[in-house]
PDB file of C-alpha atoms in Angstrom:
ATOM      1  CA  UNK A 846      42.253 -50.732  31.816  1.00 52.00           C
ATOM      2  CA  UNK A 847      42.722 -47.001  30.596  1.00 51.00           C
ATOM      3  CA  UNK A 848      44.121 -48.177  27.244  1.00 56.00           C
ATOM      4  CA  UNK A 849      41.830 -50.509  26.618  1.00 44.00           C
ATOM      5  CA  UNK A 850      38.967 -47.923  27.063  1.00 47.00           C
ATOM      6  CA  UNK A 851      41.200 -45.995  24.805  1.00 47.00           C
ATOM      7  CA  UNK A 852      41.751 -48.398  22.192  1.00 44.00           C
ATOM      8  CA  UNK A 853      37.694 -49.419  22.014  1.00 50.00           C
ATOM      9  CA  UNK A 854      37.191 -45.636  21.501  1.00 46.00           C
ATOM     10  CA  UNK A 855      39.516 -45.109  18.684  1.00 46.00           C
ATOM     11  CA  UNK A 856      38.476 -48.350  17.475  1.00 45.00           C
ATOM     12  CA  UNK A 857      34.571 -47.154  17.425  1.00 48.00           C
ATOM     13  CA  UNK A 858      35.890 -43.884  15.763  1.00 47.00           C
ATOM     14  CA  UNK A 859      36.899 -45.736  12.619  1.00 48.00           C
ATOM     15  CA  UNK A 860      34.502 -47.978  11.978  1.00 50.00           C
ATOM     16  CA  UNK A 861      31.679 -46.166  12.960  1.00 52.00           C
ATOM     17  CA  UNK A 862      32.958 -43.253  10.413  1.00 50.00           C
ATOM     18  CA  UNK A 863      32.633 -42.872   6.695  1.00 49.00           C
ATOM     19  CA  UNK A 864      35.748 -42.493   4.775  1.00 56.00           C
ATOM     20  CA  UNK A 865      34.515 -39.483   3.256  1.00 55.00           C
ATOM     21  CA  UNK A 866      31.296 -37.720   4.013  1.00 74.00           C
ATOM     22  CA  UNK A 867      31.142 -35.487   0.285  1.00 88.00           C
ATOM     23  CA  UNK A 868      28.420 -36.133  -2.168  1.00 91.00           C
ATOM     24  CA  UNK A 869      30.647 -35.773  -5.591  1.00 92.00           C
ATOM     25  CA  UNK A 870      28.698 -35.232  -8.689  1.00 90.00           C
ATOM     26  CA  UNK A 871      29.687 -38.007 -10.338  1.00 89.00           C
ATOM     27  CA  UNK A 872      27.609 -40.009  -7.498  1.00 91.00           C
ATOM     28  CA  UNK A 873      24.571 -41.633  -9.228  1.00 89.00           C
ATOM     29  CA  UNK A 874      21.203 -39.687  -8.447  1.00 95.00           C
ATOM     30  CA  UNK A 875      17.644 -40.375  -8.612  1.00 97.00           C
ATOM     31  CA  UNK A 876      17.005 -41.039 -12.731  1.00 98.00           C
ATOM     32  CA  UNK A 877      14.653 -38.924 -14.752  1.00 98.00           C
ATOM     33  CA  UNK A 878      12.091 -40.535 -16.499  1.00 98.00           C
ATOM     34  CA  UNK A 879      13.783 -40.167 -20.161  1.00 98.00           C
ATOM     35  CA  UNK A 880      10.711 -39.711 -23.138  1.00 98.00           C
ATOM     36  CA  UNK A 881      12.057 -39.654 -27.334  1.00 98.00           C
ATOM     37  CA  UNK A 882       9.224 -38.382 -29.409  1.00 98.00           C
ATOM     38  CA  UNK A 883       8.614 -39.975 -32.510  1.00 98.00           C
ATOM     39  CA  UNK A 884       6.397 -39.545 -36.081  1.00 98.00           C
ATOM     40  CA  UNK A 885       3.023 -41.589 -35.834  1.00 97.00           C
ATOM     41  CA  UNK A 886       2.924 -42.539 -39.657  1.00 97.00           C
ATOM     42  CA  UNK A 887       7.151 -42.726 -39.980  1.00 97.00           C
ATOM     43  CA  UNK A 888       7.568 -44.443 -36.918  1.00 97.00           C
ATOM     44  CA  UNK A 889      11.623 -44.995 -37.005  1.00 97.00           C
ATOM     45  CA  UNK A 890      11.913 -41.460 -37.595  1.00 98.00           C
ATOM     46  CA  UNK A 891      11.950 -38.673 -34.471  1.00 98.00           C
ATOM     47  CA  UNK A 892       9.910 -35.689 -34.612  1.00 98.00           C
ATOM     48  CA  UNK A 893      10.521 -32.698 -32.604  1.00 98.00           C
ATOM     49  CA  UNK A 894       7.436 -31.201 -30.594  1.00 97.00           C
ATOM     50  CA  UNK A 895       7.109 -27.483 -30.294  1.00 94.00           C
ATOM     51  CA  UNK A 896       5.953 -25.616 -27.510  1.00 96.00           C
ATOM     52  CA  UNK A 897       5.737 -28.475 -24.958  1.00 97.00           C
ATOM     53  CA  UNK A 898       4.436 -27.353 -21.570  1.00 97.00           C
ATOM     54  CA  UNK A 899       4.726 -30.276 -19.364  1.00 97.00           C
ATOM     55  CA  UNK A 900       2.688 -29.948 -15.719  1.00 96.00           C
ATOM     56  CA  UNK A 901       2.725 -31.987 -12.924  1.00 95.00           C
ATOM     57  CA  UNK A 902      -0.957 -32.611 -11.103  1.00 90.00           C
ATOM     58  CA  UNK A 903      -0.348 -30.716  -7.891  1.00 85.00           C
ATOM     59  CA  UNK A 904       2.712 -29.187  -8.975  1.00 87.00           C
ATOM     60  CA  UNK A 905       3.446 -25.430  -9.084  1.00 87.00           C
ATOM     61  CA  UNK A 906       6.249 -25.518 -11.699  1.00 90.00           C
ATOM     62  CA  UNK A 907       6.085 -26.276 -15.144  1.00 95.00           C
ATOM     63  CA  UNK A 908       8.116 -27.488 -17.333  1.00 97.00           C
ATOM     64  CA  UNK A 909       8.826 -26.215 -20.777  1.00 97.00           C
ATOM     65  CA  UNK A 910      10.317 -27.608 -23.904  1.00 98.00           C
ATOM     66  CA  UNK A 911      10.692 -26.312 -27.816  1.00 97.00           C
ATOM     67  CA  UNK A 912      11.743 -28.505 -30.975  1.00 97.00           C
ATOM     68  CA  UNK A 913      12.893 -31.510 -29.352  1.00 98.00           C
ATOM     69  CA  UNK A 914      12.637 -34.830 -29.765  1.00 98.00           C
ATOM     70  CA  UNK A 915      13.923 -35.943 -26.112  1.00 98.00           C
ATOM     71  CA  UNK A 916      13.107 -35.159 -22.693  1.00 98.00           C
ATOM     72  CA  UNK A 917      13.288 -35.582 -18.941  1.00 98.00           C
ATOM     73  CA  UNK A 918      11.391 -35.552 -16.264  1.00 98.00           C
ATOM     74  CA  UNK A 919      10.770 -36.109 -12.615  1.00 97.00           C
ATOM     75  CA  UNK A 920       9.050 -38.992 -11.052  1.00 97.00           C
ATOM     76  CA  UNK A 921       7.989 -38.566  -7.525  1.00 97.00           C
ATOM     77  CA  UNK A 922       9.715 -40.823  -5.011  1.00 96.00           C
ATOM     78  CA  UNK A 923       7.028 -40.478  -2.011  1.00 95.00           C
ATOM     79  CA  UNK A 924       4.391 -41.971  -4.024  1.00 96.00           C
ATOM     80  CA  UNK A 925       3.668 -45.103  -6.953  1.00 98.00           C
ATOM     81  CA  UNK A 926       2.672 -42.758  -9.836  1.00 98.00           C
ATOM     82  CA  UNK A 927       3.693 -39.525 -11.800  1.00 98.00           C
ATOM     83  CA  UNK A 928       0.599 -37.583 -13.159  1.00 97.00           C
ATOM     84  CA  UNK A 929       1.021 -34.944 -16.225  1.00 97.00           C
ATOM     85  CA  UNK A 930      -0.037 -32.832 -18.167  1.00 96.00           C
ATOM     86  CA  UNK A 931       1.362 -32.287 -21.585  1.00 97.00           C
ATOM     87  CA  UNK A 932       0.432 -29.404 -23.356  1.00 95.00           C
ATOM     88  CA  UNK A 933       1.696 -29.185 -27.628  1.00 95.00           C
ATOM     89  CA  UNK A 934       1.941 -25.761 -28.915  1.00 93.00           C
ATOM     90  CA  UNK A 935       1.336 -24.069 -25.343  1.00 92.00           C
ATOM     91  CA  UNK A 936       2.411 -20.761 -26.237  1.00 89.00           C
ATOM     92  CA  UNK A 937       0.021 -21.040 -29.329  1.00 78.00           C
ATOM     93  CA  UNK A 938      -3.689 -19.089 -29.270  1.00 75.00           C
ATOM     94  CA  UNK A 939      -5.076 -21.042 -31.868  1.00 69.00           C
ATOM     95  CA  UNK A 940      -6.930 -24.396 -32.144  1.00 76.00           C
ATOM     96  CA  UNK A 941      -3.680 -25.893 -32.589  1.00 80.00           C
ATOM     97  CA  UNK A 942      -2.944 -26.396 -28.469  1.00 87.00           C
ATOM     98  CA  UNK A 943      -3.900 -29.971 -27.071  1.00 91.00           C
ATOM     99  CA  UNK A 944      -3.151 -31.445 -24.099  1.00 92.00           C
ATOM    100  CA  UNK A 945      -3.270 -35.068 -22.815  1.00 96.00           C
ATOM    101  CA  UNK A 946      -2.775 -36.254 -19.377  1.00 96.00           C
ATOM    102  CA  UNK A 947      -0.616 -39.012 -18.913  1.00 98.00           C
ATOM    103  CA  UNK A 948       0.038 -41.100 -15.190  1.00 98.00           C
ATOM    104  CA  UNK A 949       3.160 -43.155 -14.906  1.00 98.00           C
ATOM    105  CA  UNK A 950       2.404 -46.463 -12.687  1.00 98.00           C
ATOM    106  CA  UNK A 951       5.271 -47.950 -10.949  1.00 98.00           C
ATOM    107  CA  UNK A 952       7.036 -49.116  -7.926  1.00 98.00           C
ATOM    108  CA  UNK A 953       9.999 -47.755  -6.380  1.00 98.00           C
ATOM    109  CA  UNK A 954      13.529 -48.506  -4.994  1.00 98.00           C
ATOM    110  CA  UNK A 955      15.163 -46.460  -2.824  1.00 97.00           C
ATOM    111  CA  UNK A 956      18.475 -46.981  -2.437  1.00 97.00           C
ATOM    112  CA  UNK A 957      21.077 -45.819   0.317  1.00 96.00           C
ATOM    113  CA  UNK A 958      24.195 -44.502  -1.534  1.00 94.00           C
ATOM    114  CA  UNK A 959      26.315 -42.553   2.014  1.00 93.00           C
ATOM    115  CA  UNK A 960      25.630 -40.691   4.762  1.00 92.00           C
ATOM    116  CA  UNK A 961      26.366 -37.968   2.933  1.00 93.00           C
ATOM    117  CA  UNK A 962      24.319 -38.314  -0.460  1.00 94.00           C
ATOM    118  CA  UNK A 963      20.958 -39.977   1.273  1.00 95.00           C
ATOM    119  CA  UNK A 964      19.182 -42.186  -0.456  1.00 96.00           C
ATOM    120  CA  UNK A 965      18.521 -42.355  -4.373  1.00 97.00           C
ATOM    121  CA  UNK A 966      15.572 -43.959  -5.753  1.00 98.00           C
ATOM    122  CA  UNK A 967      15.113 -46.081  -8.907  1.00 98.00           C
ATOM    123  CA  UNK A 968      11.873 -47.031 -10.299  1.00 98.00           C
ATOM    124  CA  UNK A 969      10.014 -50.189 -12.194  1.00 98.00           C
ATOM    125  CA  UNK A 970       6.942 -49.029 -14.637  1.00 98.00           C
ATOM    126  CA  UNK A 971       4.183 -51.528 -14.180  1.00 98.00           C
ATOM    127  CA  UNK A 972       3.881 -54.373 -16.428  1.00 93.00           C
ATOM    128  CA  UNK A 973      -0.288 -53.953 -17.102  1.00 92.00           C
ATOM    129  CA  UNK A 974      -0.941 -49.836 -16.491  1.00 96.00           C
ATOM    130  CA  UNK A 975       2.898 -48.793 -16.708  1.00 97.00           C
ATOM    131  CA  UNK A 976       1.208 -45.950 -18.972  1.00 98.00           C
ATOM    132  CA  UNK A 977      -2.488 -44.162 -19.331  1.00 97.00           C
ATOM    133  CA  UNK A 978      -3.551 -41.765 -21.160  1.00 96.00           C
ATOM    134  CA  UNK A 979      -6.647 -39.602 -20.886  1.00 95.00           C
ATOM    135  CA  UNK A 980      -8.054 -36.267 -21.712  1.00 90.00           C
ATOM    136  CA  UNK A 981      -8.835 -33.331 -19.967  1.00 82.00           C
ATOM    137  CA  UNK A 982     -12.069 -31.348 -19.803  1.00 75.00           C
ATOM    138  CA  UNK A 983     -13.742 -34.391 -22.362  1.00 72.00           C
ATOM    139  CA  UNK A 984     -11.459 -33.448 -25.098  1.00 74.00           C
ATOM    140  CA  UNK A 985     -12.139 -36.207 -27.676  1.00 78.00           C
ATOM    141  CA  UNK A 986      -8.801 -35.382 -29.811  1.00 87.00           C
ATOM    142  CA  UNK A 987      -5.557 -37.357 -28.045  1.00 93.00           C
ATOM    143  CA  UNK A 988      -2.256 -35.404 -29.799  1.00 95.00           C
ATOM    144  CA  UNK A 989       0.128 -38.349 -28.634  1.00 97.00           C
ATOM    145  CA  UNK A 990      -1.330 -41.443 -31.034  1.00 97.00           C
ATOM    146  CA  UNK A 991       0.666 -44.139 -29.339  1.00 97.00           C
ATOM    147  CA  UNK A 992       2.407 -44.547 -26.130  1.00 98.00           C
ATOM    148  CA  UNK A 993       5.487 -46.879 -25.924  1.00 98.00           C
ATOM    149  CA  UNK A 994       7.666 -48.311 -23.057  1.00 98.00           C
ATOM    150  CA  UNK A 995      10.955 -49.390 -24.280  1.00 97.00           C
ATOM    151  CA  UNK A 996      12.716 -50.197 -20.688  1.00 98.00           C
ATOM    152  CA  UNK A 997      10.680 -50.643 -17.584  1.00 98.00           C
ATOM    153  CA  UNK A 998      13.106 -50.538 -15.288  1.00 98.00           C
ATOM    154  CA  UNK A 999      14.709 -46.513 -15.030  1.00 98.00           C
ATOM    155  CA  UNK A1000      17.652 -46.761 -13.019  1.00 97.00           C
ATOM    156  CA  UNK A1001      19.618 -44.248 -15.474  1.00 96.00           C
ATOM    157  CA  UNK A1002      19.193 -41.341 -17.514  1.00 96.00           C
ATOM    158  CA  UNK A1003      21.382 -42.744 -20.220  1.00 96.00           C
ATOM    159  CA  UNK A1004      18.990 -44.923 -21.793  1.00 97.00           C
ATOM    160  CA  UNK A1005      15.305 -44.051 -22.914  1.00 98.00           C
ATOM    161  CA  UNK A1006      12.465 -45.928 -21.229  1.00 98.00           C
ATOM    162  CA  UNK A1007       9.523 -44.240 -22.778  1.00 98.00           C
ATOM    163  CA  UNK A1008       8.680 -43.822 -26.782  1.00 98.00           C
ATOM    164  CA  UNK A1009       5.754 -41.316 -27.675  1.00 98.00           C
ATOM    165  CA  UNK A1010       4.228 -41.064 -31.211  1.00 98.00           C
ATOM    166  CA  UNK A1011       2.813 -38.352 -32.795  1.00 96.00           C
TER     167      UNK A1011
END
């Protein structure tokens, strides 16, 4: 009877064990949401914003980009939208700053990858209101013309899923 208690325990050992309990890099993360700028009038053509500020409502860090025409950022996984702020020519003291708040509307996915990594979580924009726009403080001047969704489903950071025109 002792070696079958035996056995049952070593038994329990292996399955009940992962084969290896390290989160490599290479294992596949939660996805940034990944934005291209582009020109409003030459709209195949990408345009590089400078001086983007980028703030999250309720956030305490900022993000902050110059002469680019691509970008990443966070989406938060504990809730069903992303709220920002996006600030052009931040560092700027003229009239030339605007900023446009933009919410991201979408459902998420969380995924169980090991014991060891957690959970990742992928996200779906919404269909209707993936995207809206609006304007602080009654500003009646919007700096990003058209908003574009090119993939609503963000499951990678290798493809872009959101195309702004300016």
């Amino acid at each position: 009877m002792k070696i079958v208690h035996k056995l049952i325990v070593v038994l329990w050992f292996l399955v009940g064990c992962e084969k290896d309990d390290i989160c490599t890099e290479d294992t596949p993360t939660t996805p940034r949401l990944i934005i291209e700028f582009y020109d409003s009038i030459n709209t195949s053509v990408k345009k590089n914003v400078a001086n983007l500020k980028i703030q999250g409502l309720g956030a305490q860090t900022e993000l902050n980009f110059n002469l680019v025409d691509q970008i990443e950022i966070p989406l938060k996984t504990i809730d069903n939208s992303s709220e920002f702020t996006f600030i052009i020519n931040s560092t700027s003291n003229s009239n030339l700053t605007n900023q446009d708040n933009i919410r991201f509307n979408y459902t998420r996915n969380d995924i169980y990858i090991s014991r060891a990594c957690g959970f990742k979580t992928n996200f779906d924009l919404n269909l209707g209101n993936g995207v809206e726009q609006s304007n602080p403080y009654g500003d009646t001047e919007f700096w990003i013309d058209q908003i574009e969704i090119v993939k609503t489903k963000i499951e990678t950071e290798n493809e872009v899923h959101i195309k702004m025109y300016f």
